[in-house]
Short mmCIF file of C-alpha atoms and ligand atoms in Angstrom, two decimals:
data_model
loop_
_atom_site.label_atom_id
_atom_site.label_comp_id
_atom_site.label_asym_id
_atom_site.label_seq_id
_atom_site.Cartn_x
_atom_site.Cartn_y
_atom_site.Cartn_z
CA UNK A 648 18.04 9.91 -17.91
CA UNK A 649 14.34 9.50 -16.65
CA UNK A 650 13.91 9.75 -12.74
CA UNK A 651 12.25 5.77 -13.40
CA UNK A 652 15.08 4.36 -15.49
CA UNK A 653 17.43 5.78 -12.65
CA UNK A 654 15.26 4.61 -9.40
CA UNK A 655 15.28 1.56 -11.18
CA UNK A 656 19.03 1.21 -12.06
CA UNK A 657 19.35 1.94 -8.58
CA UNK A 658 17.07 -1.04 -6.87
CA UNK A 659 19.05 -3.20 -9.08
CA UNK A 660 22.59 -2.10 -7.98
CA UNK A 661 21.20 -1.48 -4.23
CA UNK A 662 20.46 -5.27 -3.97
CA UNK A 663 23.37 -6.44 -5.57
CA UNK A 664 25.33 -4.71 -3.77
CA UNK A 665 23.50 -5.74 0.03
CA UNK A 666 23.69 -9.31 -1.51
CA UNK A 667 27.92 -9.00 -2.23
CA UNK A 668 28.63 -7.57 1.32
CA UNK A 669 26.52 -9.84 2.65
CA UNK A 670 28.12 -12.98 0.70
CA UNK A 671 31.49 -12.08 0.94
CA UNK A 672 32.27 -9.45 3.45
CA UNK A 673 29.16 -10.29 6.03
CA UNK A 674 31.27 -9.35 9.12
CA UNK A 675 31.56 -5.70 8.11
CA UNK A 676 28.41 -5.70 6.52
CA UNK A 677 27.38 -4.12 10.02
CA UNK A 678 29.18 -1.03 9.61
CA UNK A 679 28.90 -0.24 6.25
CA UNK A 680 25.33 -0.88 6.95
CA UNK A 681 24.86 1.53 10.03
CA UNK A 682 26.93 4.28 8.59
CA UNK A 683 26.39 3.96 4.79
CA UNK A 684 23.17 1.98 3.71
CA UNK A 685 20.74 3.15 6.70
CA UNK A 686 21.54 7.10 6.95
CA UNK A 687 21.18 7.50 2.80
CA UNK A 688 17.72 5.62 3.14
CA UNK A 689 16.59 6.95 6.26
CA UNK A 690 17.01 10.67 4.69
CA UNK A 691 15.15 10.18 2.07
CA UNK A 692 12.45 8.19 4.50
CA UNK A 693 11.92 10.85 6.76
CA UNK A 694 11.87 13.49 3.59
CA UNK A 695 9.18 11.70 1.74
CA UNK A 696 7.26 10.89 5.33
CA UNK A 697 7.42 14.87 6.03
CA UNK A 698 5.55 15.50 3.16
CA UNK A 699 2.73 13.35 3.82
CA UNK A 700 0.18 14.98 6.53
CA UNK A 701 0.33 18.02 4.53
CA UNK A 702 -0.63 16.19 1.05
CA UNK A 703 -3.00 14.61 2.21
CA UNK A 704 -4.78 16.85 3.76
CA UNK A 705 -4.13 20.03 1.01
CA UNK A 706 -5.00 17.51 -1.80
CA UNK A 707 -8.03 15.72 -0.18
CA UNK A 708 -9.69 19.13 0.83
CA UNK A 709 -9.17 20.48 -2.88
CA UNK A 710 -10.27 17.30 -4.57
CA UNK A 711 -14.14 17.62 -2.18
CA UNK A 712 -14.03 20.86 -2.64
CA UNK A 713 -13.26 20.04 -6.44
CA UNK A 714 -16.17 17.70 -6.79
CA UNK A 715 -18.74 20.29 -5.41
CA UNK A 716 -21.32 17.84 -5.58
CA UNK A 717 -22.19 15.97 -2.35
CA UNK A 718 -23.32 13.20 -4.77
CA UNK A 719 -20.68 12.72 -6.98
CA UNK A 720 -19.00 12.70 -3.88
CA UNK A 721 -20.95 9.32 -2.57
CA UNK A 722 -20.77 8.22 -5.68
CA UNK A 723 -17.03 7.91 -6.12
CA UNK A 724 -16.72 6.93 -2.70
CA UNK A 725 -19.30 3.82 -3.26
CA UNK A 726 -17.08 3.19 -6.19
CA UNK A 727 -13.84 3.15 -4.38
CA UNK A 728 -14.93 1.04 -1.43
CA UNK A 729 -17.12 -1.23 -3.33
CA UNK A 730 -13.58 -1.63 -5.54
CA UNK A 731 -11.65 -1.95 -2.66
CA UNK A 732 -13.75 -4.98 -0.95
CA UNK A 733 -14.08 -6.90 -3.96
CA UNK A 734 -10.40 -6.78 -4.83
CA UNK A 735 -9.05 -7.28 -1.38
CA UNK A 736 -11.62 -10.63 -0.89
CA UNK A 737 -10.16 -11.62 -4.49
CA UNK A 738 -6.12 -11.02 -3.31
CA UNK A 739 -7.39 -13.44 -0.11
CA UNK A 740 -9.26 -16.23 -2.46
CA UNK A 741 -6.44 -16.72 -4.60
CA UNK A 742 -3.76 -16.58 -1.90
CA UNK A 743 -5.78 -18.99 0.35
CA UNK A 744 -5.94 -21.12 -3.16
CA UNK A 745 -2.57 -21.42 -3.70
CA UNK A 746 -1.34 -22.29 -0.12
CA UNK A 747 -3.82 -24.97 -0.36
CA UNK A 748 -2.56 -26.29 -3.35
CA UNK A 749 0.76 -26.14 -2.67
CA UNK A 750 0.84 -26.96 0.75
CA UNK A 751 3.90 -24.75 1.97
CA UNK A 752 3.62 -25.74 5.29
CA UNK A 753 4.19 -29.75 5.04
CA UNK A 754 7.48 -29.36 3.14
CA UNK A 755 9.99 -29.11 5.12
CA UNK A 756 10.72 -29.22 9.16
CA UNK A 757 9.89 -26.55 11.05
CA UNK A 758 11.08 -26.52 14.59
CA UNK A 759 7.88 -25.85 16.98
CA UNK A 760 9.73 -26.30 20.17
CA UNK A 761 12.02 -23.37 20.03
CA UNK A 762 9.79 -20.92 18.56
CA UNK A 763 9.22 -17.78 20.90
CA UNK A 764 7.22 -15.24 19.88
CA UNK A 765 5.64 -12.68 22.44
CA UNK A 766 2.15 -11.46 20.41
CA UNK A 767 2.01 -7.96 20.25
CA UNK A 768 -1.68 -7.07 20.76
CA UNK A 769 -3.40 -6.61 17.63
CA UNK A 770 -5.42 -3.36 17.98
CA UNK A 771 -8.89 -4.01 17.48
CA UNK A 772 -10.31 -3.52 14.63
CA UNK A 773 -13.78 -1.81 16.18
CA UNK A 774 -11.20 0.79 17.49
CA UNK A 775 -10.23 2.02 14.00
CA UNK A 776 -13.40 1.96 12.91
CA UNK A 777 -15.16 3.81 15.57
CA UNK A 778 -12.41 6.56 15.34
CA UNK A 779 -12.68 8.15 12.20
CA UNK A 780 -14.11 11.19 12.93
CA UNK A 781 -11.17 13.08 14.96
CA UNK A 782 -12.24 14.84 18.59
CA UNK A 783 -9.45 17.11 17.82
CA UNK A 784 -8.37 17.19 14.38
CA UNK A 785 -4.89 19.09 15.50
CA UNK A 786 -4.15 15.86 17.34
CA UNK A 787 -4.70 13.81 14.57
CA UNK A 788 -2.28 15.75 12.31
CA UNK A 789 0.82 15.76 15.37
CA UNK A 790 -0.14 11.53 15.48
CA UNK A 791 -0.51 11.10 11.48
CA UNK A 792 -3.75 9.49 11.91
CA UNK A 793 -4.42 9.14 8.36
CA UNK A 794 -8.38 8.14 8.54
CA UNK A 795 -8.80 10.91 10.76
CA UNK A 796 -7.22 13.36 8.29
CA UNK A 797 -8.60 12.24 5.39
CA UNK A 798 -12.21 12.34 7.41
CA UNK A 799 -11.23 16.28 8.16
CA UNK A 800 -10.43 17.14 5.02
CA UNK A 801 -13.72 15.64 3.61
CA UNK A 802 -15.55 17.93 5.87
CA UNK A 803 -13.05 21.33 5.03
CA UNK A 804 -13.44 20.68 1.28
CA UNK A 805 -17.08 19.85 1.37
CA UNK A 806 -17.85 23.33 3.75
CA UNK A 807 -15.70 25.19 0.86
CA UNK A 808 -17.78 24.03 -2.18
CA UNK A 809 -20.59 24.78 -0.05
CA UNK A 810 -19.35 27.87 0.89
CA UNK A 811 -18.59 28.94 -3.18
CA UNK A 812 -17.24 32.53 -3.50
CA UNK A 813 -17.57 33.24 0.74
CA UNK A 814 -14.42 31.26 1.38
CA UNK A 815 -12.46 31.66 -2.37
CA UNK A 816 -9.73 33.23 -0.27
CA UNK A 817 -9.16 30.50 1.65
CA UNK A 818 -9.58 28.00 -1.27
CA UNK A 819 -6.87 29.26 -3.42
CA UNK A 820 -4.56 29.31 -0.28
CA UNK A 821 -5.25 25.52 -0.10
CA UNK A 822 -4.84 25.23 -4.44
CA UNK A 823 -1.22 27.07 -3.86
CA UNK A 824 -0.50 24.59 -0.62
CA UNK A 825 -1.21 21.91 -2.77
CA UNK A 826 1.22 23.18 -5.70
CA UNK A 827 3.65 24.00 -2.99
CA UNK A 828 3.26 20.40 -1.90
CA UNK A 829 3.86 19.10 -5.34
CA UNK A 830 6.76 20.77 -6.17
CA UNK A 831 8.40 19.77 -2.76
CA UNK A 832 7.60 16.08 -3.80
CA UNK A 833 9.30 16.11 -7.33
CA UNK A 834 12.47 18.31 -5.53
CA UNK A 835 12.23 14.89 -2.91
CA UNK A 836 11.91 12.63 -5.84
CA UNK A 837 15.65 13.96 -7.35
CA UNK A 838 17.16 11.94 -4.13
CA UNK A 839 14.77 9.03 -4.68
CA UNK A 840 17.53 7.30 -6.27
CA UNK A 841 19.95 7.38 -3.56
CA UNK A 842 17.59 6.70 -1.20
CA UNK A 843 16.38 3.57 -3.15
CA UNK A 844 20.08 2.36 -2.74
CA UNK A 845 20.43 2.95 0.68
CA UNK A 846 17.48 0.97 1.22
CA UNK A 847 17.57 -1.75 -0.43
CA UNK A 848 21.17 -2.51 0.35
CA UNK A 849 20.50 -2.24 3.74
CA UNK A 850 17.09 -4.87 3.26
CA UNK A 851 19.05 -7.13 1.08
CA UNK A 852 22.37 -7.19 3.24
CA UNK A 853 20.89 -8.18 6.35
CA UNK A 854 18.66 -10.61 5.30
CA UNK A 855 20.20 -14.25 6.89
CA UNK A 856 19.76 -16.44 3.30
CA UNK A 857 20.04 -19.69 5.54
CA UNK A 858 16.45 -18.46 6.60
CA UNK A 859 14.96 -17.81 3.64
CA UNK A 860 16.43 -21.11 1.96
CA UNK A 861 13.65 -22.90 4.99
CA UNK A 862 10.88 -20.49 4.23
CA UNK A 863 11.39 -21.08 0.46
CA UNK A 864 7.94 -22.33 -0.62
CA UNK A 865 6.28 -20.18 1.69
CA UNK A 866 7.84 -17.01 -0.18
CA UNK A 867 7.39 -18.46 -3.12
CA UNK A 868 3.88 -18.84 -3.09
CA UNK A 869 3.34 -15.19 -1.31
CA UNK A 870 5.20 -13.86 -4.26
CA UNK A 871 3.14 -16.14 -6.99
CA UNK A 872 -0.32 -15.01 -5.53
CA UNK A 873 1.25 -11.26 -5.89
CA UNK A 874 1.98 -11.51 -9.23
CA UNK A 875 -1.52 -13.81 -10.27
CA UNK A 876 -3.09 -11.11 -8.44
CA UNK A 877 -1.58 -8.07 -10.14
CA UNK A 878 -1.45 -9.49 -13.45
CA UNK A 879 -5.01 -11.31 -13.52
CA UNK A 880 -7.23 -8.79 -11.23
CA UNK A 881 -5.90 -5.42 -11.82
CA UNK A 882 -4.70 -5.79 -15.38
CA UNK A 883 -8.30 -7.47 -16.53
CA UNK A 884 -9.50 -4.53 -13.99
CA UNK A 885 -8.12 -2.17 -15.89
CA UNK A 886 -8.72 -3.69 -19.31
CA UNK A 887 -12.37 -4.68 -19.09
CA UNK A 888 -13.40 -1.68 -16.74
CA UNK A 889 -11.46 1.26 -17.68
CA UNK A 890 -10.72 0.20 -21.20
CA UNK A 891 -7.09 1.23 -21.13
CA UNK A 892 -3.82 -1.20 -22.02
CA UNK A 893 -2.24 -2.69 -18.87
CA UNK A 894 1.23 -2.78 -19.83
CA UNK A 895 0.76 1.06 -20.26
CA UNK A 896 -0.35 1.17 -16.44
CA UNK A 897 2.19 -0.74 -14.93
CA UNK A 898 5.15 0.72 -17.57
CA UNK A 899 3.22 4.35 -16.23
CA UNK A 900 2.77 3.67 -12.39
CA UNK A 901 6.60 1.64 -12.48
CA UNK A 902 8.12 4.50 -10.46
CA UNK A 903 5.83 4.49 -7.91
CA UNK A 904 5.84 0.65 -7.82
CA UNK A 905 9.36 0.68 -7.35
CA UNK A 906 9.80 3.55 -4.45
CA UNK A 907 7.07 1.08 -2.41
CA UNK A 908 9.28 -1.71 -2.91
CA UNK A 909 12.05 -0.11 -1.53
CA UNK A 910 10.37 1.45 1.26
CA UNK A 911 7.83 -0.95 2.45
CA UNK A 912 5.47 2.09 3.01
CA UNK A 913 2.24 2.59 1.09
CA UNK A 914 2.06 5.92 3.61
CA UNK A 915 5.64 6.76 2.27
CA UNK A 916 4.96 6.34 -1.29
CA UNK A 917 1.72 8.03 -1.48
CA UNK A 918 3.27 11.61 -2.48
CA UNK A 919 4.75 9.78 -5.66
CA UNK A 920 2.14 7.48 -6.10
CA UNK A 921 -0.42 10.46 -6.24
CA UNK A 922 1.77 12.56 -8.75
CA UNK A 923 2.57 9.56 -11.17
CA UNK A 924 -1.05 8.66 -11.04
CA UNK A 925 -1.89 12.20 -12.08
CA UNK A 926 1.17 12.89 -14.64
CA UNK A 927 1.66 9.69 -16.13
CA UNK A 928 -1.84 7.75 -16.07
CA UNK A 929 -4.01 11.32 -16.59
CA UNK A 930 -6.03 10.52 -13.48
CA UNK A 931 -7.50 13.89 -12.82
CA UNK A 932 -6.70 15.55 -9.43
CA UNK A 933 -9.66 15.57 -7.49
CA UNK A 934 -10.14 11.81 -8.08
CA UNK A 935 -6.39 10.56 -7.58
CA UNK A 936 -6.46 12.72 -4.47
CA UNK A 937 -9.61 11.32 -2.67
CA UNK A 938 -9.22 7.48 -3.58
CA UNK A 939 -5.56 7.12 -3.38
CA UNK A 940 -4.68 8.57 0.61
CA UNK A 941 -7.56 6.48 0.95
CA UNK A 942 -6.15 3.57 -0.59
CA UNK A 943 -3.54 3.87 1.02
CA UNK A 944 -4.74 3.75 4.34
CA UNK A 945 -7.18 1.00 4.15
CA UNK A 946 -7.02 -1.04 0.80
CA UNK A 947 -4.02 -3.63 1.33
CA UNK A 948 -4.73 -6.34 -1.02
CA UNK A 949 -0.79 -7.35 -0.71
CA UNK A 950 -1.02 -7.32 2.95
CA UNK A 951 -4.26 -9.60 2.51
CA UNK A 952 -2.52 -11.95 0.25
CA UNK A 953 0.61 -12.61 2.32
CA UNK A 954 -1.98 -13.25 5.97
CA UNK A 955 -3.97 -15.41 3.86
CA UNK A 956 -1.06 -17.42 3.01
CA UNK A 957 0.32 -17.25 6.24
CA UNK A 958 -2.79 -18.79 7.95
CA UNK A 959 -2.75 -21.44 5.64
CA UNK A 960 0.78 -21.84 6.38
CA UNK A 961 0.73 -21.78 9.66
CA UNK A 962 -2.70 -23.90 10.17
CA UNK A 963 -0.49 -26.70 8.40
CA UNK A 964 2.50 -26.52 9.81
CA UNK A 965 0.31 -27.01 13.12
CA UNK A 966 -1.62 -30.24 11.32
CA UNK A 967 -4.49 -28.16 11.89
CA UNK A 968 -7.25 -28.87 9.05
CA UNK A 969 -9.19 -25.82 8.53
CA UNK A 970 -13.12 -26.38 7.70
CA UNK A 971 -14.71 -24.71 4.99
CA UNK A 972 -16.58 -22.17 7.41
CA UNK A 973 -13.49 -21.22 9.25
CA UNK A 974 -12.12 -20.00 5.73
CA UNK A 975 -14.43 -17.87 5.27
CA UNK A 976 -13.99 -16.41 8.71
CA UNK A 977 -10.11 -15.97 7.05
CA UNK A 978 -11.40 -14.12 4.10
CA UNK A 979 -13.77 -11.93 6.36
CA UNK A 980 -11.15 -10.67 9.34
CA UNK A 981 -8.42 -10.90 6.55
CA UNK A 982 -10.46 -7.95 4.87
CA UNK A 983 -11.02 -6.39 8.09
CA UNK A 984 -6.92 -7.21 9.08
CA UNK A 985 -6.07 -5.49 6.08
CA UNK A 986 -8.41 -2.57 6.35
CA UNK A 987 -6.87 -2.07 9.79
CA UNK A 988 -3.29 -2.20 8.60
CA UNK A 989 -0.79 0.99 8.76
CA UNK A 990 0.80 1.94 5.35
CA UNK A 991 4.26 1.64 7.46
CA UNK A 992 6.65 -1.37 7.20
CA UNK A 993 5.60 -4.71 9.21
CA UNK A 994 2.61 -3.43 10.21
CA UNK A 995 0.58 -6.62 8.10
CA UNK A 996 2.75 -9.24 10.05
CA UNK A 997 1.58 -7.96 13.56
CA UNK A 998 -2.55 -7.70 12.63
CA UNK A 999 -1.97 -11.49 11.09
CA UNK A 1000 -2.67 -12.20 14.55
CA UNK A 1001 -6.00 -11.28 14.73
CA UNK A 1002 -6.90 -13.29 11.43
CA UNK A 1003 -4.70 -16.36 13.30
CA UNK A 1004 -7.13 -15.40 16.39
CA UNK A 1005 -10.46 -15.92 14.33
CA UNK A 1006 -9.41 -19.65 13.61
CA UNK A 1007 -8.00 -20.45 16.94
CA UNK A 1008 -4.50 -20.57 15.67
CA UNK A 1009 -1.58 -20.61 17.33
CA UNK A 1010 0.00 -16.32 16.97
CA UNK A 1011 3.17 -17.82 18.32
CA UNK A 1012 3.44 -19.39 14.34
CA UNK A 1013 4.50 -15.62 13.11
CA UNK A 1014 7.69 -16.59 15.09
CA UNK A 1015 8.56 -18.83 11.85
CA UNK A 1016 7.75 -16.01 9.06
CA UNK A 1017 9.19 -12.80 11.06
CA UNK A 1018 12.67 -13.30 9.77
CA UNK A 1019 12.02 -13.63 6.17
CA UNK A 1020 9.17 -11.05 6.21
CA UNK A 1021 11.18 -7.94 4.91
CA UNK A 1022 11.76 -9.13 1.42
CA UNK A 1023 7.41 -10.15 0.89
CA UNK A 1024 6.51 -6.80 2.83
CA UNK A 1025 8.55 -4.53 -0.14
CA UNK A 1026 6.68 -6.70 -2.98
CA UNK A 1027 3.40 -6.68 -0.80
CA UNK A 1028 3.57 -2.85 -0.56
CA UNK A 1029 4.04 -2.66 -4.21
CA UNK A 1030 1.24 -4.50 -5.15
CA UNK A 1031 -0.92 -2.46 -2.46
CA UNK A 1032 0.09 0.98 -3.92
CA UNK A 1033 -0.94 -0.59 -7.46
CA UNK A 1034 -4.41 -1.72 -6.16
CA UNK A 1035 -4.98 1.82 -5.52
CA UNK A 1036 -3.63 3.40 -8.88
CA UNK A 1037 -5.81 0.90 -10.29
CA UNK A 1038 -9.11 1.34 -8.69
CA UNK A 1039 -8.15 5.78 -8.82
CA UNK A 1040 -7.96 5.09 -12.97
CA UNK A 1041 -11.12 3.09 -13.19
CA UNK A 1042 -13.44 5.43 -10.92
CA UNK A 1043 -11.86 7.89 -13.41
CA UNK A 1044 -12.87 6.77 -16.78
CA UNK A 1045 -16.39 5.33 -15.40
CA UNK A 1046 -16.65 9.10 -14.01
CA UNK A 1047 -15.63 10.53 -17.29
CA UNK A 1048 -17.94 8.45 -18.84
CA UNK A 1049 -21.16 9.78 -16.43
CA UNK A 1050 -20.13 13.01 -17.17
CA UNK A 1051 -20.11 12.56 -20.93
CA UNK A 1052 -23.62 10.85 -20.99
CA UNK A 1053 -24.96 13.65 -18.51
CA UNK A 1054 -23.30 16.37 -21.21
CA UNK A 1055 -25.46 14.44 -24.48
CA UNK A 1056 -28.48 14.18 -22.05
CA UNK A 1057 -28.27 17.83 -22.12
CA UNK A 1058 -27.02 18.85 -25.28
CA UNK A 1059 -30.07 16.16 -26.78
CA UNK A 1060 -32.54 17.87 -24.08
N1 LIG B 510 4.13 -2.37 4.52
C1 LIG B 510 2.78 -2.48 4.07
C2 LIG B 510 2.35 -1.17 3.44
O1 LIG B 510 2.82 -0.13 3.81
C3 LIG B 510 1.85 -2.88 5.16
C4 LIG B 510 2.17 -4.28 5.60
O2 LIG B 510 1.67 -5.21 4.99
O3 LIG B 510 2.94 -4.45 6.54
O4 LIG B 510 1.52 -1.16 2.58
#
């Protein structure tokens, strides 16, 4: 059977089986949980997570150093943020939209008086910013700081295609790290399975239904602006822009869709993400490995889509009316919120403060949408690992296109 048909199988039994403890045996849900659910998931976790660092930074430095060019280099990368931007402001219109419309946050009673929520400080934006360049790039790989990797591999790979035939030594070192790499992830990807079990179990066991039962409009309308999102930006995205069927990209990037959902982690997912983006969409290398560690450290149009809904949310179950100039300010820090959210689970609920901050609304209102935020942060980081396969496909063809017009120019010349 096909690693996707089996990762898949096992999402399905995983969360039927969380949801059966949890129904009928919730009192030693606990242990089964601690011993059972949680180790099988947290292997595979911390196997996936240990491959990360090193992929990004082998596959980053061969895809600059792949590109050669300095300008097809700014070109792809004004490709890949100006995709980025315009998708994530979309996720944020349509989610700010639909809370509108649907008002989630005047159905229902919502008790304000007991709600306690200590704000953890959202780190500024500015900060992440301002930091990309690391002082010390070894203490950027010990912390994982992903922006600061990616910014040091830009400058390795782009000193090796400089360099040409000076440094080949030291270039095919870095090719055979990144087959190493490779291999490691599809030797991972044989416990993926397992893992997926463990995990979702574990998510769908300990969720307290009672909770989500209160929250149920809320989630439903996170969930609906996913899928509009998905369905309506990246599959037209993908139709219009790179010419190519969507059902084949979501039936081709499915396994990758599915280890995000169970792990909540864009970081997590991105050694699977990158090598079913390259096997199973044809994305060549050096593109799939600059846009998508990228991606996944900065373009969260999921994470977007659930604060957006969330300020609305909140905003109304404050009676606070929101004018027409402070939802722009939501779109704008929403963008910025998103930018500035880690790849790592829960991560979008704590910078939801600083979009709550722009408007002046109360942060002690992520008190109500904490509980229930498990089950919309493994759809969100679906749909944010997606974003990226999509934009990674469409800088591709649009690149193979250049290319192919630069060839006739030539060949006509
Ligand atoms: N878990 C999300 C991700 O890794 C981030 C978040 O929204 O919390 O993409």
């Amino acid at each position: 059977m096909k690693l996707a048909k089996k990762i898949i199988i096992a999402l399905i039994l995983g969360g039927l089986t969380g949801l059966a403890i949890n129904i009928l045996f919730p009192d030693i849900f606990p242990s089964i949980d601690q011993y059972v659910f949680t180790p099988i998931g947290k292997i595979f976790l911390s196997m996936i997570n240990m491959l990360v660092v090193p992929i990004v930074f082998f596959s980053i430095t061969l895809g600059t150093a792949g590109l050669g060019d300095p300008k097809k280099l700014g070109r792809i990368g004004i490709k890949t943020i100006s995709f980025f931007l315009i998708t994530t402001a979309l996720a944020i219109t349509i989610a700010l939209a639909l809370a509108i419309v649907f008002e989630p946050g005047k159905v229902g009673d919502f008790n304000l008086t007991s709600i306690n929520y200590e704000s953890k400080e959202a780190p500024p934006i500015s900060d992440t910013l301002l930091n990309i360049i690391p002082t010390n790039p070894v203490k950027a790989f010990t912390e994982g700081n992903m922006l600061q990797i990616i910014t040091f591999s830009i400058f390795v790979g782009f000193g090796l295609a400089m360099l040409g035939s000076k440094t080949k030594g030291l270039l095919k070192i870095i090719e055979q790290g990144n087959d190493l790499m490779m291999y490691l992830v599809n030797l991972v990807m044989k416990f993926a399975p397992y893992g997926t079990f463990g995990l979702i179990a574990s998510a769908v066991g300990s969720q307290g239904f009672g909770a989500i039962k209160a929250m149920g409009l809320y989630m439903s309308i996170v969930l609906l602006a996913l899928l509009v999102h998905t369905i309506f930006v990246y599959g037209s995205a993908v139709a219009l822009l790179a010419k190519k069927n969507p059902w084949w990209f979501f039936k081709g990037f499915a396994p990758a869709m599915s280890v995000a959902f169970s792990t909540s982690s864009s970081s997590a997912t991105l050694p699977l993400s990158m090598a079913t983006a390259q096997k199973n969409l044809k994305i060549p290398k050096s593109i799939s490995s600059f846009v998508q560690p990228l991606g996944a450290t900065i373009n969260m149009d999921g994470t977007a889509i659930m604060q957006g809904v969330a300020t609305i949310f909140i905003a109304q179950v404050f009676s606070v009316e929101l004018t027409f100039t402070q939802l722009i300010t939501v779109v704008l820090t929403a963008v910025l919120a998103s930018v500035g959210t880690a790849g790592v689970p829960g991560v979008g609920l704590i910078m939801l403060a600083m979009v709550l901050n722009s408007v002046n609304l109360p942060v002690e209102g992520i008190a109500l949408i904490i509980g229930i935020d498990r089950l919309l942060d493994m759809t969100r980081t679906a749909v944010n690992s997606t974003g990226d396969a999509a934009c990674a496909l469409i800088v591709a063809e649009s690149e193979a296109k250049n290319e192919k017009a630069e060839k006739d120019l030539k060949t006509a010349g």
